[in-house]
Coordinates of N, CA, C and O in Angstrom, one line a residue:
M1 N -9.6 -16.5 8.0 CA -10.2 -15.8 7.0 C -9.8 -17.0 5.8 O -8.8 -17.2 5.4
K2 N -10.9 -17.3 4.9 CA -10.7 -18.5 4.0 C -10.1 -17.6 2.7 O -10.8 -16.5 2.2
P3 N -9.5 -18.0 2.2 CA -8.8 -17.5 0.5 C -10.0 -17.1 0.0 O -10.8 -17.7 -0.4
G4 N -9.7 -15.7 -1.1 CA -10.9 -15.3 -1.8 C -12.2 -14.6 -1.0 O -12.9 -14.1 -1.5
S5 N -12.1 -14.5 0.4 CA -13.4 -14.2 0.9 C -13.2 -13.0 1.3 O -14.3 -12.9 2.7
H6 N -12.1 -12.3 1.5 CA -11.9 -10.5 2.2 C -12.9 -9.7 1.4 O -13.6 -10.0 0.6
Q7 N -13.1 -8.9 2.1 CA -14.0 -8.0 1.4 C -13.6 -7.0 0.2 O -12.3 -7.2 0.2
A8 N -14.1 -6.1 -0.2 CA -13.2 -5.0 -0.8 C -11.8 -4.5 -0.4 O -12.5 -4.2 1.0
G9 N -11.1 -4.1 -1.0 CA -9.7 -3.6 -0.6 C -9.7 -2.5 -1.4 O -10.5 -1.9 -2.4
A10 N -8.7 -2.2 -1.4 CA -7.6 -1.0 -2.4 C -6.4 -1.7 -2.6 O -5.9 -2.4 -1.7
V11 N -6.2 -1.2 -3.5 CA -4.4 -1.1 -4.0 C -3.8 0.2 -4.1 O -4.2 0.9 -4.9
L12 N -2.8 0.0 -3.5 CA -2.1 0.9 -4.0 C -0.8 0.6 -4.3 O 0.1 -0.6 -4.5
R13 N 0.0 1.4 -5.5 CA 1.5 1.7 -5.6 C 2.4 2.5 -5.2 O 1.8 3.7 -5.3
L14 N 3.5 2.1 -5.1 CA 4.5 3.3 -4.2 C 5.5 3.2 -4.8 O 6.2 1.5 -5.6
D15 N 6.3 4.0 -5.3 CA 7.8 4.3 -5.4 C 8.6 4.4 -4.7 O 8.0 5.4 -3.5
V16 N 9.5 3.1 -4.0 CA 10.1 4.0 -2.6 C 11.7 4.0 -3.0 O 12.0 3.4 -4.5
L17 N 12.2 4.2 -2.0 CA 13.9 4.4 -2.4 C 14.6 3.0 -2.3 O 13.8 2.0 -1.4
A18 N 15.4 2.2 -2.6 CA 15.9 1.3 -3.2 C 17.3 1.3 -1.8 O 18.0 0.7 -2.1
T19 N 16.7 1.5 -0.5 CA 17.6 1.5 0.5 C 17.1 0.3 1.4 O 16.1 -0.6 1.5
P20 N 17.7 -0.5 1.9 CA 17.5 -1.8 2.9 C 16.5 -1.4 3.5 O 15.9 -2.4 4.1
L21 N 16.3 -0.6 3.9 CA 15.0 -0.4 5.2 C 14.2 0.2 4.5 O 12.5 0.3 5.4
A22 N 13.5 0.7 3.7 CA 12.6 1.4 3.2 C 11.2 0.2 2.7 O 10.3 0.8 3.7
V23 N 11.5 -0.8 2.1 CA 10.4 -1.6 2.7 C 9.8 -2.0 3.6 O 8.7 -2.0 4.3
A24 N 10.7 -1.9 4.9 CA 10.4 -2.6 6.4 C 9.5 -1.1 6.9 O 8.6 -1.6 7.8
R25 N 10.3 0.2 6.4 CA 9.6 1.4 7.3 C 8.0 1.4 6.6 O 7.1 1.5 7.3
V26 N 7.7 0.9 5.3 CA 6.3 0.9 4.6 C 5.7 -0.4 5.5 O 4.4 0.3 5.6
A27 N 6.3 -1.1 5.8 CA 5.3 -2.4 6.0 C 5.0 -1.6 7.9 O 4.4 -2.2 8.3
S28 N 6.2 -1.3 8.1 CA 5.7 -0.6 9.9 C 4.7 0.2 10.3 O 3.6 0.5 10.7
I29 N 4.8 1.2 8.7 CA 3.3 2.3 8.8 C 1.8 1.3 8.5 O 1.3 2.0 9.5
L30 N 1.8 0.1 7.8 CA 0.9 -0.4 7.8 C 0.4 -1.2 8.5 O -0.7 -1.4 9.1
A31 N 1.4 -1.5 9.4 CA 1.3 -2.2 11.1 C 1.4 -1.1 12.1 O -0.4 -1.5 12.6
H32 N 1.4 -0.4 11.9 CA 0.8 0.8 13.2 C -0.3 1.4 12.4 O -1.1 1.4 13.4
R33 N -0.9 1.6 11.4 CA -2.1 1.8 11.2 C -3.5 0.7 11.0 O -4.4 1.1 10.9
Q34 N -2.9 -0.7 11.5 CA -3.5 -1.7 11.7 C -4.4 -2.0 10.4 O -5.7 -2.3 9.9
F35 N -3.5 -2.3 9.4 CA -4.0 -2.3 8.3 C -3.8 -4.2 7.7 O -2.8 -4.3 8.0
D36 N -4.9 -4.9 7.2 CA -4.5 -5.9 7.0 C -4.1 -6.0 5.5 O -4.6 -5.9 4.6
V37 N -2.9 -6.3 5.6 CA -2.0 -6.8 3.7 C -2.5 -8.0 3.2 O -2.4 -9.1 4.1
V38 N -3.6 -8.1 2.1 CA -3.5 -9.0 1.7 C -2.8 -9.7 0.5 O -2.2 -10.9 0.5
T39 N -1.7 -8.9 -0.2 CA -0.7 -8.8 -0.6 C -0.1 -7.6 -1.0 O -0.4 -6.7 -0.7
M40 N 1.8 -8.5 -1.1 CA 2.8 -6.9 -1.1 C 3.6 -7.9 -2.2 O 4.4 -8.4 -2.2
D41 N 3.7 -6.6 -3.1 CA 4.7 -7.0 -4.5 C 5.8 -6.0 -4.3 O 5.8 -4.9 -4.3
I42 N 6.7 -6.8 -4.2 CA 7.9 -6.1 -4.1 C 9.0 -6.2 -5.5 O 9.3 -7.4 -5.6
A43 N 9.1 -5.1 -6.4 CA 9.9 -5.6 -7.6 C 11.2 -5.0 -7.4 O 11.5 -4.6 -6.2
A44 N 12.3 -5.5 -7.9 CA 13.8 -5.5 -7.8 C 14.0 -4.0 -8.1 O 13.1 -3.4 -8.9
P45 N 14.6 -3.5 -7.7 CA 15.4 -1.8 -7.5 C 15.8 -2.0 -9.3 O 16.3 -2.4 -9.9
V46 N 15.0 -0.3 -9.4 CA 15.8 0.1 -11.0 C 15.6 1.4 -10.6 O 14.7 2.6 -10.3
D47 N 17.0 2.0 -11.2 CA 17.2 3.9 -11.3 C 17.0 3.8 -9.8 O 17.0 5.1 -9.7
G48 N 17.6 3.4 -8.7 CA 17.4 3.6 -7.3 C 16.2 3.3 -6.8 O 16.2 4.3 -5.7
L49 N 15.1 3.0 -7.1 CA 13.8 2.9 -7.0 C 13.3 1.6 -6.7 O 13.6 0.4 -7.5
R50 N 12.6 1.0 -6.0 CA 11.8 0.0 -5.9 C 10.1 0.4 -6.2 O 9.4 1.1 -5.6
R51 N 9.4 -0.5 -6.7 CA 7.7 -0.6 -6.9 C 7.4 -1.4 -6.0 O 7.8 -2.8 -6.2
V52 N 6.6 -1.1 -5.4 CA 5.7 -1.5 -3.9 C 4.4 -1.7 -4.5 O 3.9 -0.6 -4.6
T53 N 3.7 -2.8 -4.9 CA 2.3 -2.9 -4.6 C 1.6 -3.8 -3.8 O 1.9 -4.5 -3.1
I54 N 0.4 -3.0 -3.5 CA 0.0 -3.4 -1.9 C -1.6 -3.4 -1.9 O -2.4 -2.5 -2.5
E55 N -2.1 -4.6 -1.7 CA -3.5 -4.4 -1.4 C -3.8 -5.0 -0.3 O -3.1 -5.8 0.6
V56 N -4.8 -3.8 0.4 CA -5.3 -3.6 2.0 C -6.4 -3.6 2.0 O -7.3 -3.8 1.2
D57 N -7.1 -5.0 3.0 CA -8.5 -5.2 3.0 C -9.0 -4.4 4.1 O -9.5 -4.6 5.0
T58 N -9.6 -3.3 3.2 CA -10.7 -2.2 3.4 C -11.0 -1.6 2.2 O -10.5 -1.5 1.5
A59 N -12.4 -1.1 2.9 CA -13.2 -0.1 2.0 C -13.2 1.2 2.6 O -14.0 1.8 1.7
D60 N -12.7 1.7 3.6 CA -12.7 2.6 4.2 C -11.9 3.9 3.3 O -10.6 3.5 3.6
D61 N -12.8 4.7 2.6 CA -11.9 5.4 1.8 C -11.3 6.3 2.6 O -10.0 6.9 2.5
I62 N -11.8 7.0 4.1 CA -10.9 8.1 4.6 C -9.9 7.3 5.5 O -8.7 8.3 5.3
R63 N -10.0 6.2 6.1 CA -8.6 5.4 6.5 C -7.7 5.6 5.0 O -6.4 5.6 5.1
L64 N -7.8 5.2 4.1 CA -7.0 5.2 3.0 C -6.5 6.2 2.7 O -5.5 6.2 2.3
Q65 N -7.2 7.6 2.6 CA -6.7 8.6 2.0 C -5.8 9.3 3.2 O -4.8 10.2 2.9
Q66 N -6.0 8.8 4.5 CA -5.0 9.1 5.9 C -3.7 8.2 5.3 O -2.6 8.6 5.7
L67 N -4.2 6.9 4.9 CA -2.9 6.5 4.8 C -2.1 7.0 3.8 O -0.6 6.3 3.9
V68 N -2.7 6.9 2.8 CA -1.4 7.8 1.5 C -1.1 9.0 1.8 O 0.3 9.3 1.9
K69 N -1.5 9.7 2.9 CA -1.2 11.1 3.6 C 0.1 10.6 4.2 O 1.2 11.1 4.1
F70 N 0.0 9.7 5.3 CA 1.2 9.3 6.0 C 2.3 8.7 5.2 O 3.7 8.8 5.8
L71 N 1.9 8.0 4.1 CA 3.0 7.2 3.5 C 3.6 8.3 2.8 O 4.9 8.1 2.4
N72 N 3.0 9.8 2.1 CA 3.7 10.4 1.7 C 4.7 11.5 2.2 O 5.8 11.6 1.9
R73 N 4.2 11.2 3.7 CA 5.5 12.1 4.3 C 6.9 11.2 4.8 O 7.5 12.1 5.1
S74 N 6.3 10.1 4.8 CA 7.8 9.2 4.7 C 9.0 9.9 3.8 O 8.7 9.9 2.7
S75 N 10.3 9.6 4.6 CA 11.5 10.1 3.6 C 11.6 9.2 2.7 O 12.5 9.7 1.8
D76 N 11.4 7.9 2.8 CA 11.6 6.9 2.1 C 10.7 6.4 0.4 O 10.9 6.1 0.1
V77 N 9.7 7.1 0.8 CA 8.3 7.0 -0.4 C 8.6 8.1 -1.2 O 8.2 9.3 -0.9
V78 N 9.0 7.7 -2.4 CA 8.6 9.1 -3.6 C 7.3 9.5 -4.1 O 7.0 10.4 -4.3
M79 N 6.5 8.2 -4.2 CA 5.1 8.6 -4.7 C 4.2 7.3 -4.5 O 4.2 6.5 -4.2
V80 N 2.9 7.6 -4.3 CA 1.7 7.1 -3.8 C 1.0 7.0 -4.8 O 0.3 8.1 -5.0
I81 N 0.3 6.1 -5.6 CA -0.6 5.8 -6.4 C -2.0 4.8 -5.7 O -1.4 3.8 -5.8
R82 N -2.9 5.3 -5.6 CA -4.2 4.2 -5.5 C -4.8 3.8 -6.8 O -5.5 4.3 -7.7
L83 N -4.8 2.4 -7.0 CA -4.9 2.1 -8.0 C -6.5 1.6 -8.3 O -7.0 1.4 -6.9
P84 N -7.2 1.6 -9.4 CA -8.7 1.1 -9.4 C -8.5 -0.3 -9.0 O -7.8 -1.5 -9.7
D85 N -9.6 -0.8 -8.1 CA -9.5 -2.4 -8.1 C -10.8 -2.9 -8.4 O -12.1 -2.8 -7.9
D86 N -10.9 -3.4 -9.4 CA -12.1 -3.5 -10.2 C -12.2 -5.1 -10.3 O -13.6 -5.6 -11.0
R87 N -11.8 -6.0 -9.3 CA -12.0 -7.5 -9.4 C -13.5 -7.7 -8.7 O -14.0 -6.9 -7.8
G88 N -13.9 -8.5 -9.5 CA -15.8 -8.7 -8.8 C -16.4 -7.6 -9.0 O -18.1 -7.9 -8.7
Q89 N -16.1 -6.9 -10.2 CA -17.1 -5.7 -10.3 C -17.8 -6.3 -11.7 O -19.0 -5.7 -12.2
R90 N -17.3 -7.4 -12.8 CA -17.7 -7.7 -13.6 C -19.1 -8.9 -13.4 O -18.8 -9.2 -12.5

């Protein structure tokens, strides 16, 4: 796939515990659910939490809702927010 040629995607912002395996568990959930990750930005820990911003390469709203529910069930995930992705909408 050429850079910039991916389909419409979704952006999720997660607050996860700042434990060594929390980010690995999130990545494992994404892989198990077969999501193509376009970008994954992991911030430094602040007050025991890490902020993770993920862009996934899908526009399937049902799959995204299921992913958010599954991530929310993880004991490492404190909060999941789906951000608007307005790139290319202008």
